[in-house]
Tab-separated table of C-alpha atoms and ligand atoms in Angstrom:
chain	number	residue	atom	x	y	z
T	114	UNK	CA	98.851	66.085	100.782
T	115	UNK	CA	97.375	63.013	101.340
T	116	UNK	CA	95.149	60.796	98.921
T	117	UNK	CA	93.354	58.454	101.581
T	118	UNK	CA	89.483	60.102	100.936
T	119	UNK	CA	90.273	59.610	97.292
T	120	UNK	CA	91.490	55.472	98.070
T	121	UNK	CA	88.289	55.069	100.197
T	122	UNK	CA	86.099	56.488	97.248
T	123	UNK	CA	86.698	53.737	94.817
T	124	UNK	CA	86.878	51.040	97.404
T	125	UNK	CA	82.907	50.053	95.677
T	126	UNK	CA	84.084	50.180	92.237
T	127	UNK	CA	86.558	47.119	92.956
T	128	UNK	CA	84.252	45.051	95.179
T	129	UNK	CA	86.617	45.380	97.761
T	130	UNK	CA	86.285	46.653	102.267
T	131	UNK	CA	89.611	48.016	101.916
T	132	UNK	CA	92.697	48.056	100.338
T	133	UNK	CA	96.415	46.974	101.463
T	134	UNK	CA	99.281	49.573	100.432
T	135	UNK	CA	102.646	48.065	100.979
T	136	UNK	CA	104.761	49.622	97.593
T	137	UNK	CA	106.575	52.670	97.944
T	138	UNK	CA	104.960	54.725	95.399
T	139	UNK	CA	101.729	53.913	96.356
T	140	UNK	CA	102.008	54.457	99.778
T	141	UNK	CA	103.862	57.923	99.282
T	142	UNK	CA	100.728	58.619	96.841
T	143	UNK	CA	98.296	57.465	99.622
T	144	UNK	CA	99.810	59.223	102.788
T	145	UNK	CA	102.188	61.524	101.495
T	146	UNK	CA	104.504	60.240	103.772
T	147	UNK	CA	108.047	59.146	101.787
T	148	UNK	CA	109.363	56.550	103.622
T	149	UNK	CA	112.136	53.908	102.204
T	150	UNK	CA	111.697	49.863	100.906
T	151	UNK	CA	109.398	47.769	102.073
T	152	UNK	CA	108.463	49.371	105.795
T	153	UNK	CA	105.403	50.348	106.017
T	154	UNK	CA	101.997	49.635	105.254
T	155	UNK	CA	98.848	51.546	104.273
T	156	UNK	CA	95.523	50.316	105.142
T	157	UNK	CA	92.641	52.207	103.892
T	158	UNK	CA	89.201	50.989	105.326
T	159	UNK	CA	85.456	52.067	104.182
T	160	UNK	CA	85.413	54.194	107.875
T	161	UNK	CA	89.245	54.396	109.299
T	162	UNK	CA	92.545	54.410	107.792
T	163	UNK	CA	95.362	52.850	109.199
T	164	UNK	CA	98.989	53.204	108.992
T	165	UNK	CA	101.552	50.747	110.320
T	166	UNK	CA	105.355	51.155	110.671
T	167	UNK	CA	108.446	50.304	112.803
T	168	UNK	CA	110.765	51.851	115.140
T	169	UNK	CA	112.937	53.623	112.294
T	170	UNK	CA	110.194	55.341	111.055
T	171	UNK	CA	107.338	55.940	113.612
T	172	UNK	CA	108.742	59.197	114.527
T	173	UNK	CA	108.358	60.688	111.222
T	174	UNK	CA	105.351	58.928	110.710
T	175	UNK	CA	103.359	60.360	113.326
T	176	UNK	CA	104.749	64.047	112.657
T	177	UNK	CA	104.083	63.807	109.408
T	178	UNK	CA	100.784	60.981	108.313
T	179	UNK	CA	97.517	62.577	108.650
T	180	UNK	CA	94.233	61.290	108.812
T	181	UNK	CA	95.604	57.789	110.220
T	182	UNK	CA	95.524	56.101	113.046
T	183	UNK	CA	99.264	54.930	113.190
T	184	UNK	CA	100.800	51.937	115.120
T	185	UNK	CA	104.683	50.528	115.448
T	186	UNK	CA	104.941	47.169	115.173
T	187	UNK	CA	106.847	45.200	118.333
T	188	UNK	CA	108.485	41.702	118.547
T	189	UNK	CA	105.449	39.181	118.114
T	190	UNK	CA	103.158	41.898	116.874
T	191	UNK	CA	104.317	42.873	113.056
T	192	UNK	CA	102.145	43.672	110.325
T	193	UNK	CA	99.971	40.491	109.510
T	194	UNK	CA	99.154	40.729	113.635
T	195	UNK	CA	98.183	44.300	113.228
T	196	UNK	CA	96.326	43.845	110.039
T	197	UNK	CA	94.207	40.867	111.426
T	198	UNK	CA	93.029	42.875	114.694
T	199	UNK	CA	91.366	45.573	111.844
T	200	UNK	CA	90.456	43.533	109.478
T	201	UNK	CA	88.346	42.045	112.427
T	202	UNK	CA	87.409	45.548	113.907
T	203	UNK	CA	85.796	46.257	110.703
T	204	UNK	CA	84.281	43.180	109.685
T	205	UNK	CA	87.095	43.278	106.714
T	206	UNK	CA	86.155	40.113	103.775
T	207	UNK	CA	87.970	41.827	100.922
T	208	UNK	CA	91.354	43.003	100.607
T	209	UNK	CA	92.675	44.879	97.817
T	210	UNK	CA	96.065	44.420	97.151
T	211	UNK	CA	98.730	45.577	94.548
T	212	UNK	CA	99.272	42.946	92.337
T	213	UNK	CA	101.569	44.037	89.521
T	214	UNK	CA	103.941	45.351	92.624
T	215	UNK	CA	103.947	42.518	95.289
T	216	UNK	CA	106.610	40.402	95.544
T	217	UNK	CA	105.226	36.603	95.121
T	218	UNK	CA	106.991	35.668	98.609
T	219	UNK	CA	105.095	38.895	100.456
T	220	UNK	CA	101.935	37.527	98.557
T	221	UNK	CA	102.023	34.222	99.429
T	222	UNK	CA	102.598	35.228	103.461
T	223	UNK	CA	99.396	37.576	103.623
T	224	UNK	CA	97.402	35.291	101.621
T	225	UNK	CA	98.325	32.400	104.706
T	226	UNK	CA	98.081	34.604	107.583
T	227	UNK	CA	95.638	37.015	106.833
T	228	UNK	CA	91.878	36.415	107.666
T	229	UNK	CA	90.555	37.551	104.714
T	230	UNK	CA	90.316	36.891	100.651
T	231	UNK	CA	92.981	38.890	98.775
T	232	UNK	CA	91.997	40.520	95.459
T	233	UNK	CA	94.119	42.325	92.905
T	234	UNK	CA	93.620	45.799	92.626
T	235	UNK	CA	96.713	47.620	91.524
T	236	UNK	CA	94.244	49.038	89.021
T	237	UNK	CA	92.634	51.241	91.623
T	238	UNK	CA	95.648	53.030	92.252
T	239	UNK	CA	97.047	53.523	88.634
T	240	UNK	CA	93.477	55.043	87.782
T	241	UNK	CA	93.562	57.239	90.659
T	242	UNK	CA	96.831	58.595	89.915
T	243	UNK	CA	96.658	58.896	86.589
T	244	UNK	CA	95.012	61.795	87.044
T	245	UNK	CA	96.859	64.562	88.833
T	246	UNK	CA	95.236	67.197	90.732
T	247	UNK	CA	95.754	70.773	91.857
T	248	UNK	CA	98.935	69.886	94.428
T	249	UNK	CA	100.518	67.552	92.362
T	250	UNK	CA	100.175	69.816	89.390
T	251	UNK	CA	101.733	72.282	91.290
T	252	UNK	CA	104.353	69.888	92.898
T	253	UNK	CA	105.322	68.699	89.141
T	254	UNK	CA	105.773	72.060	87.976
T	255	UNK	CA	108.102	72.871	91.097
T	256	UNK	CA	110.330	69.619	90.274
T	257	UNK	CA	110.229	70.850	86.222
T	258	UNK	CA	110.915	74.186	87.517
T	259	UNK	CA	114.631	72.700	89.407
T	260	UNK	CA	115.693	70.696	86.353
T	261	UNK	CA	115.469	73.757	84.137
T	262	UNK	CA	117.554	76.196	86.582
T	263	UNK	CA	119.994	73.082	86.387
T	264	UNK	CA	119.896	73.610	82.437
T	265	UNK	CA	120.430	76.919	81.964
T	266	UNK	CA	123.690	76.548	84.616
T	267	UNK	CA	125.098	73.152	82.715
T	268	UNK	CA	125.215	74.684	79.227
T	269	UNK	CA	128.055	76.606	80.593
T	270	UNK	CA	130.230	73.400	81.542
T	271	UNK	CA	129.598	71.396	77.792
T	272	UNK	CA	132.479	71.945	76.026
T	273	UNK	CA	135.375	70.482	73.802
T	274	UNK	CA	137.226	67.774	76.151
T	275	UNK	CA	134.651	67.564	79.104
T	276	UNK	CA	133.711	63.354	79.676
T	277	UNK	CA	129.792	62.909	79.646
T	278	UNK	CA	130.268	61.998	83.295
T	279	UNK	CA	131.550	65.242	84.511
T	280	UNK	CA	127.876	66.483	83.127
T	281	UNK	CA	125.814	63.933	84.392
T	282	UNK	CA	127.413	64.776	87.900
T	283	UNK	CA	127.013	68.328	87.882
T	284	UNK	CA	123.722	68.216	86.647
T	285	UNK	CA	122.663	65.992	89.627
T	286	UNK	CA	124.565	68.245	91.805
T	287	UNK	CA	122.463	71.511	90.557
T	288	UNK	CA	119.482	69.661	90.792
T	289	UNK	CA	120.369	69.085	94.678
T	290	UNK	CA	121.774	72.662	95.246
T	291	UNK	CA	117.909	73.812	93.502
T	292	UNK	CA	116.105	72.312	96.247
T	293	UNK	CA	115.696	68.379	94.281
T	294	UNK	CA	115.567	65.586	97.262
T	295	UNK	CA	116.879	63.366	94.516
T	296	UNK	CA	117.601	61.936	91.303
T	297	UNK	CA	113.878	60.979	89.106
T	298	UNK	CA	116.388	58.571	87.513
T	299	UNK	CA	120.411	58.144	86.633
T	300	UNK	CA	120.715	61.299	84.323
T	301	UNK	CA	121.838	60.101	80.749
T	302	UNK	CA	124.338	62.189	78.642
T	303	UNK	CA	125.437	61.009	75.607
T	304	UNK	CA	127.101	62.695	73.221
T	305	UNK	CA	128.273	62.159	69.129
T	306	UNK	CA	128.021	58.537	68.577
T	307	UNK	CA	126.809	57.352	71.680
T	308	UNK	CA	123.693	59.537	71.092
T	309	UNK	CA	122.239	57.109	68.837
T	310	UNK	CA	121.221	54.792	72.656
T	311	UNK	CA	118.826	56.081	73.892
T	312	UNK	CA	119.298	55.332	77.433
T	313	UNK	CA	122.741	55.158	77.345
T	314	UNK	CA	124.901	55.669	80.075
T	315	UNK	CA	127.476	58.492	80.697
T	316	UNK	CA	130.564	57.195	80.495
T	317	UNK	CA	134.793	58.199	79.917
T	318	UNK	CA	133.979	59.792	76.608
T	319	UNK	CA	134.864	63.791	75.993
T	320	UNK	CA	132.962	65.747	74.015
T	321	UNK	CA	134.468	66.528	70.580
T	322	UNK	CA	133.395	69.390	68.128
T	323	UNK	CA	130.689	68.779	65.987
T	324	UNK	CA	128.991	66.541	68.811
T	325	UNK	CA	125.140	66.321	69.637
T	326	UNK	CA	124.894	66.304	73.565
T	327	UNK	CA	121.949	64.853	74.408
T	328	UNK	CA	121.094	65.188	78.447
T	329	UNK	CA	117.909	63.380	79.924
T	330	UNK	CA	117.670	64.291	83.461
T	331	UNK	CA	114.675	64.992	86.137
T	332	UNK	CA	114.778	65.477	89.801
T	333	UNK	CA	111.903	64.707	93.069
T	334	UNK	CA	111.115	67.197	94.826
T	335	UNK	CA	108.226	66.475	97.249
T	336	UNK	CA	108.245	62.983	96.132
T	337	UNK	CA	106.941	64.003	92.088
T	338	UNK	CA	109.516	63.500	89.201
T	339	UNK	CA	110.291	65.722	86.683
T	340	UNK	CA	111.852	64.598	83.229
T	341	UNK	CA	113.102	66.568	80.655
T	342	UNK	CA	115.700	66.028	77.420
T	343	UNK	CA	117.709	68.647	75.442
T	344	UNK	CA	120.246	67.948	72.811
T	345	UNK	CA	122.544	70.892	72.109
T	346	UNK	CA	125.342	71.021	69.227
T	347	UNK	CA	129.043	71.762	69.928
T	348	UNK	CA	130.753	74.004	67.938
T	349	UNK	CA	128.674	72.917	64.275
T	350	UNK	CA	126.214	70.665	62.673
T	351	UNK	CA	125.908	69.363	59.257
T	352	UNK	CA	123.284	69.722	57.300
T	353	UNK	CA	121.817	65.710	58.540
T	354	UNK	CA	122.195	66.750	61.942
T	355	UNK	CA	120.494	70.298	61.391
T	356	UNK	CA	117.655	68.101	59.295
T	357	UNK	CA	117.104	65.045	62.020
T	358	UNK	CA	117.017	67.940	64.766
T	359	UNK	CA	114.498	70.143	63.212
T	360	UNK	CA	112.448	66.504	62.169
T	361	UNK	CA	112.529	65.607	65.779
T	362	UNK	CA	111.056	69.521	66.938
T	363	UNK	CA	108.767	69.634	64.463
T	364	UNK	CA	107.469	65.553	65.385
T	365	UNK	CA	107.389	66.874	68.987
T	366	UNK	CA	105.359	69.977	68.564
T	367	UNK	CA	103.146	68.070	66.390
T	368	UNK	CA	102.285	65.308	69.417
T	369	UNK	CA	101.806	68.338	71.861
T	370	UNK	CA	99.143	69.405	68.777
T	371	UNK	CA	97.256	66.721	69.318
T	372	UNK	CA	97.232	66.157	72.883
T	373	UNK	CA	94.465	66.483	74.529
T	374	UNK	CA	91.746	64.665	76.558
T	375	UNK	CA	89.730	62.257	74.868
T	376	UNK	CA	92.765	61.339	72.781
T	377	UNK	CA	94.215	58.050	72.359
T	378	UNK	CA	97.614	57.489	73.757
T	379	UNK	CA	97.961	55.963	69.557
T	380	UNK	CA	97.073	58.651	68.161
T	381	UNK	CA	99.035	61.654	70.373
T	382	UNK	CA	102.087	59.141	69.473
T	383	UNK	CA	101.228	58.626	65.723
T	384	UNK	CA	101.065	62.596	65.189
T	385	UNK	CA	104.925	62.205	65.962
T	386	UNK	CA	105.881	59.311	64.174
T	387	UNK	CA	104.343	60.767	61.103
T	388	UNK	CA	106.158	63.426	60.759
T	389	UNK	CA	109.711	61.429	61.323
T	390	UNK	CA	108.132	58.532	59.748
T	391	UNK	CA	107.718	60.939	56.083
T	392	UNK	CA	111.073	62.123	56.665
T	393	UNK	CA	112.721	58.706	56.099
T	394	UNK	CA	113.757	58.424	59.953
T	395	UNK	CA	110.947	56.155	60.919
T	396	UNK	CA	113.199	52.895	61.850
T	397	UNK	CA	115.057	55.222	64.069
T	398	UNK	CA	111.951	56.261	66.380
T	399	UNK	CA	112.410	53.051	68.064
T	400	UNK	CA	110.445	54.198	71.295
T	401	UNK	CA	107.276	55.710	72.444
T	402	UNK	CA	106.766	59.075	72.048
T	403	UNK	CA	105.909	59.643	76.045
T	404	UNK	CA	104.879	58.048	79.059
T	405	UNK	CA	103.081	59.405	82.183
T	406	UNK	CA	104.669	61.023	84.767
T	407	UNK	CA	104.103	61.174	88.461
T	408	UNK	CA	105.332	59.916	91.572
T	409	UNK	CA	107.188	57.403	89.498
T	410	UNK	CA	108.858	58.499	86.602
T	411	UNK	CA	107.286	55.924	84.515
T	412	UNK	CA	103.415	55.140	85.413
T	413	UNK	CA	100.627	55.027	83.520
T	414	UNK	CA	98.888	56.418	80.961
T	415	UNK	CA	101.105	55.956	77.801
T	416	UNK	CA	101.400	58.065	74.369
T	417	UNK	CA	102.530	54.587	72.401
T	418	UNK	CA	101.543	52.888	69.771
T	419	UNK	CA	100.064	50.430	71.578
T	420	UNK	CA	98.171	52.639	73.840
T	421	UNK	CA	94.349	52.804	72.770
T	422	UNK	CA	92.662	54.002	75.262
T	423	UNK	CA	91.776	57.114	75.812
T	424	UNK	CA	93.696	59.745	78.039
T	425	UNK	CA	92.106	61.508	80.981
T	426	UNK	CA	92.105	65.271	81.902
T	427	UNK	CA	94.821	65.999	84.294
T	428	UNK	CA	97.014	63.335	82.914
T	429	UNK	CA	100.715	64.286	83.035
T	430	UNK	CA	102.306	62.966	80.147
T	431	UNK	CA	106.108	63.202	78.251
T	432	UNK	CA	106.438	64.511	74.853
T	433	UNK	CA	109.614	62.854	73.709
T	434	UNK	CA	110.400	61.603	69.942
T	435	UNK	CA	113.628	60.897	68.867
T	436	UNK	CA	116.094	60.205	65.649
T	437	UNK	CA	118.678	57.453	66.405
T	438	UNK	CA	121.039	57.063	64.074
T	439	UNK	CA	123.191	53.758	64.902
T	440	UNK	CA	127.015	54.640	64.974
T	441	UNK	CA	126.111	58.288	64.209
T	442	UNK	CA	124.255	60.186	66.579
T	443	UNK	CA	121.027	61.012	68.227
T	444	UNK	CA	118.528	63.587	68.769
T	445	UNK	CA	115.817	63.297	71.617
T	446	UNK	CA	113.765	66.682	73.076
T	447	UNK	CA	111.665	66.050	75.936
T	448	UNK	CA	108.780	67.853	77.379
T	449	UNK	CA	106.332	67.221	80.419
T	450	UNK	CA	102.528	68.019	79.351
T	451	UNK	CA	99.293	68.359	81.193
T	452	UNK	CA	96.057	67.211	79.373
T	453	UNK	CA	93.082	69.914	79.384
T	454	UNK	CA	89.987	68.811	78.175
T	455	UNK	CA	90.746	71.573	75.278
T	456	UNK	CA	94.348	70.735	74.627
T	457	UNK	CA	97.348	70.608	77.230
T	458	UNK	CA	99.655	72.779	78.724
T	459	UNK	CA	103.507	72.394	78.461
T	460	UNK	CA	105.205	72.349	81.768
T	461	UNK	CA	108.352	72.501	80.424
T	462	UNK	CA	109.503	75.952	79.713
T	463	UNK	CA	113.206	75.892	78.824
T	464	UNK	CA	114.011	76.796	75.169
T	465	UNK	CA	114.554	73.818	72.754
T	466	UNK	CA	115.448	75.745	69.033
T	467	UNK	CA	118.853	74.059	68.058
T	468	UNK	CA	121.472	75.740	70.086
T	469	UNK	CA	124.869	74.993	69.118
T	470	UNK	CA	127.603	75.872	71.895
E	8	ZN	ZN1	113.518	61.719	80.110
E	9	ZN	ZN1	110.805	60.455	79.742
């Protein structure tokens, strides 16, 4: 799939002839093409699209861009040479280029050598992508679908004595044997006291009985993320554990309630943070309750409190409150939902009642 039609559509809306693509995420967006760092450049035009690569990659490039006309760059003819002859081809004053991505050294080279204004329109691309269509729906469910199989399998390794690092690796290594390409991020596992982090990092430490495990863990496959969270019990809870998990499900059902199009990213959060916030546990909801999902793992639109605009249909967003008690433990459950203009769907099918092991 390729979103070049889609670029060229909005080129109007930003007062711009075409627009420069030279981040990663972007350009996989734009051409569907997942190449590595900085090579490669997309260059979408109001009548031709161009895309411009070197020797490592022109290969794959041409088996696999479409809807491009595709050059290598050569010694004395890189990208600012290449991106001059069509920006004087097609009569190019405008350039749209990624400003909240673009190194200030890359910047300050194409604003020298190329023979054109630059103007910053990241925003083009966050809109667009915001909202997901039919392939990347599908594509997100696929990745969702390979960090569940991984799931079910892991529950069987978390037990007394295992080290949260032994089930951060064979989680990765499921999500790999299940078809993943990669990691959608380092996956966390923390468990008893080193739950209360929310991002911590899986370390030495063995699981002990009466532990929360909490796993956050996604894979790409075809270049989407997925991102999910469970936290299981081992062996028993007490009755403050049993209480913060069941405040935590019932905050997270209550976001996925709300969430719909037309909603404000505030409000889908503040359904949440009511519910933990009347429970006594609001000082320990310390993050948002989700953030969009995508080709990145974090992009844009947010469910924060900070978030007032409104979300779009076809918006993939997480649903993902937490309890953090410092010293103590932790409790985070983590779902992927798609906005409808009626509600949203959960893409995220794995069971999440308290399970203890
Ligand atoms: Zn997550
Ligand atoms: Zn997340």
């Amino acid at each position: 799939m390729n979103h070049f039609a889609a670029i060229r559509e909005k080129l109007n809306d930003y007062g711009i002839d075409a627009m420069l693509l030279t981040c990663a995420a972007n350009r996989y967006y734009a051409s569907g093409f997942a190449s590595t760092g900085t090579d490669g450049v997309a260059f979408i035009t109001r009548d031709q699209t161009y895309y411009f690569t070197d020797f490592r990659y022109i290969e794959a490039a041409n088996a696999q861009v479409k809807d491009a006309v595709i050059e290598m760059t050569k010694s004395g003819r890189g990208y600012v040479t290449l991106l001059n002859e069509a920006i004087e081809k097609h009569h190019i004053k405008r350039i749209g280029f990624e400003d909240a991505y673009m190194t200030v050294a890359e910047y300050n080279i194409y604003r020298d050598k190329l023979n054109c204004e630059l103007v910053p329109a990241t925003d083009l691309l966050t809109r667009l992508r915001m909202v997901k269509d039919a392939d990347e729906l599908e594509t997100l469910v696929a990745a969702q679908r390979i960090a569940e199989r991984a799931l079910e399998e892991i529950y069987n390794d978390i037990r007394v004595g295992v080290t949260e690092k032994e089930i951060a690796a064979r989680l990765t290594y499921l999500m790999l044997h299940y078809g993943a390409e990669n990691m959608s991020f380092d996956p966390i596992v923390v468990s008893g006291a080193n739950g209360s982090m929310p991002h911590g990092v899986p370390g030495e430490k063995t699981i002990a009985d009466g532990d929360f495990v909490t796993m956050d863990f996604g894979c790409i496959y075809r270049g989407y993320c997925s991102d999910m969270t469970r936290t299981v019990a081992v062996g028993h809870v007490t009755e403050e554990m049993n209480r913060a998990y069941q405040t935590v499900l019932r905050a997270q059902l209550a976001g996925i309630e709300r969430a719909k199009a037309g909603v404000s990213g505030h409000d889908i959060d503040a359904a949440a943070r009511d519910i933990i916030t009347a429970e006594g546990y609001g000082k320990y909801f310390g993050h948002s309750f989700g953030h969009g999902v995508g080709v990145e793992i974090h992009e844009a639109p947010n469910a924060s409190p900070n978030y007032k605009g409104m979300l779009p249909a076809g918006a993939v967003i997480s649903a993902e409150p937490g309890i953090y008690l410092p010293g103590r433990f932790g409790v985070r459950i983590e779902d992927v939902i798609v906005l409808r203009e009626d509600g949203c769907d959960n893409i995220t099918k794995a069971p999440k009642e308290l399970l203890i092991l």
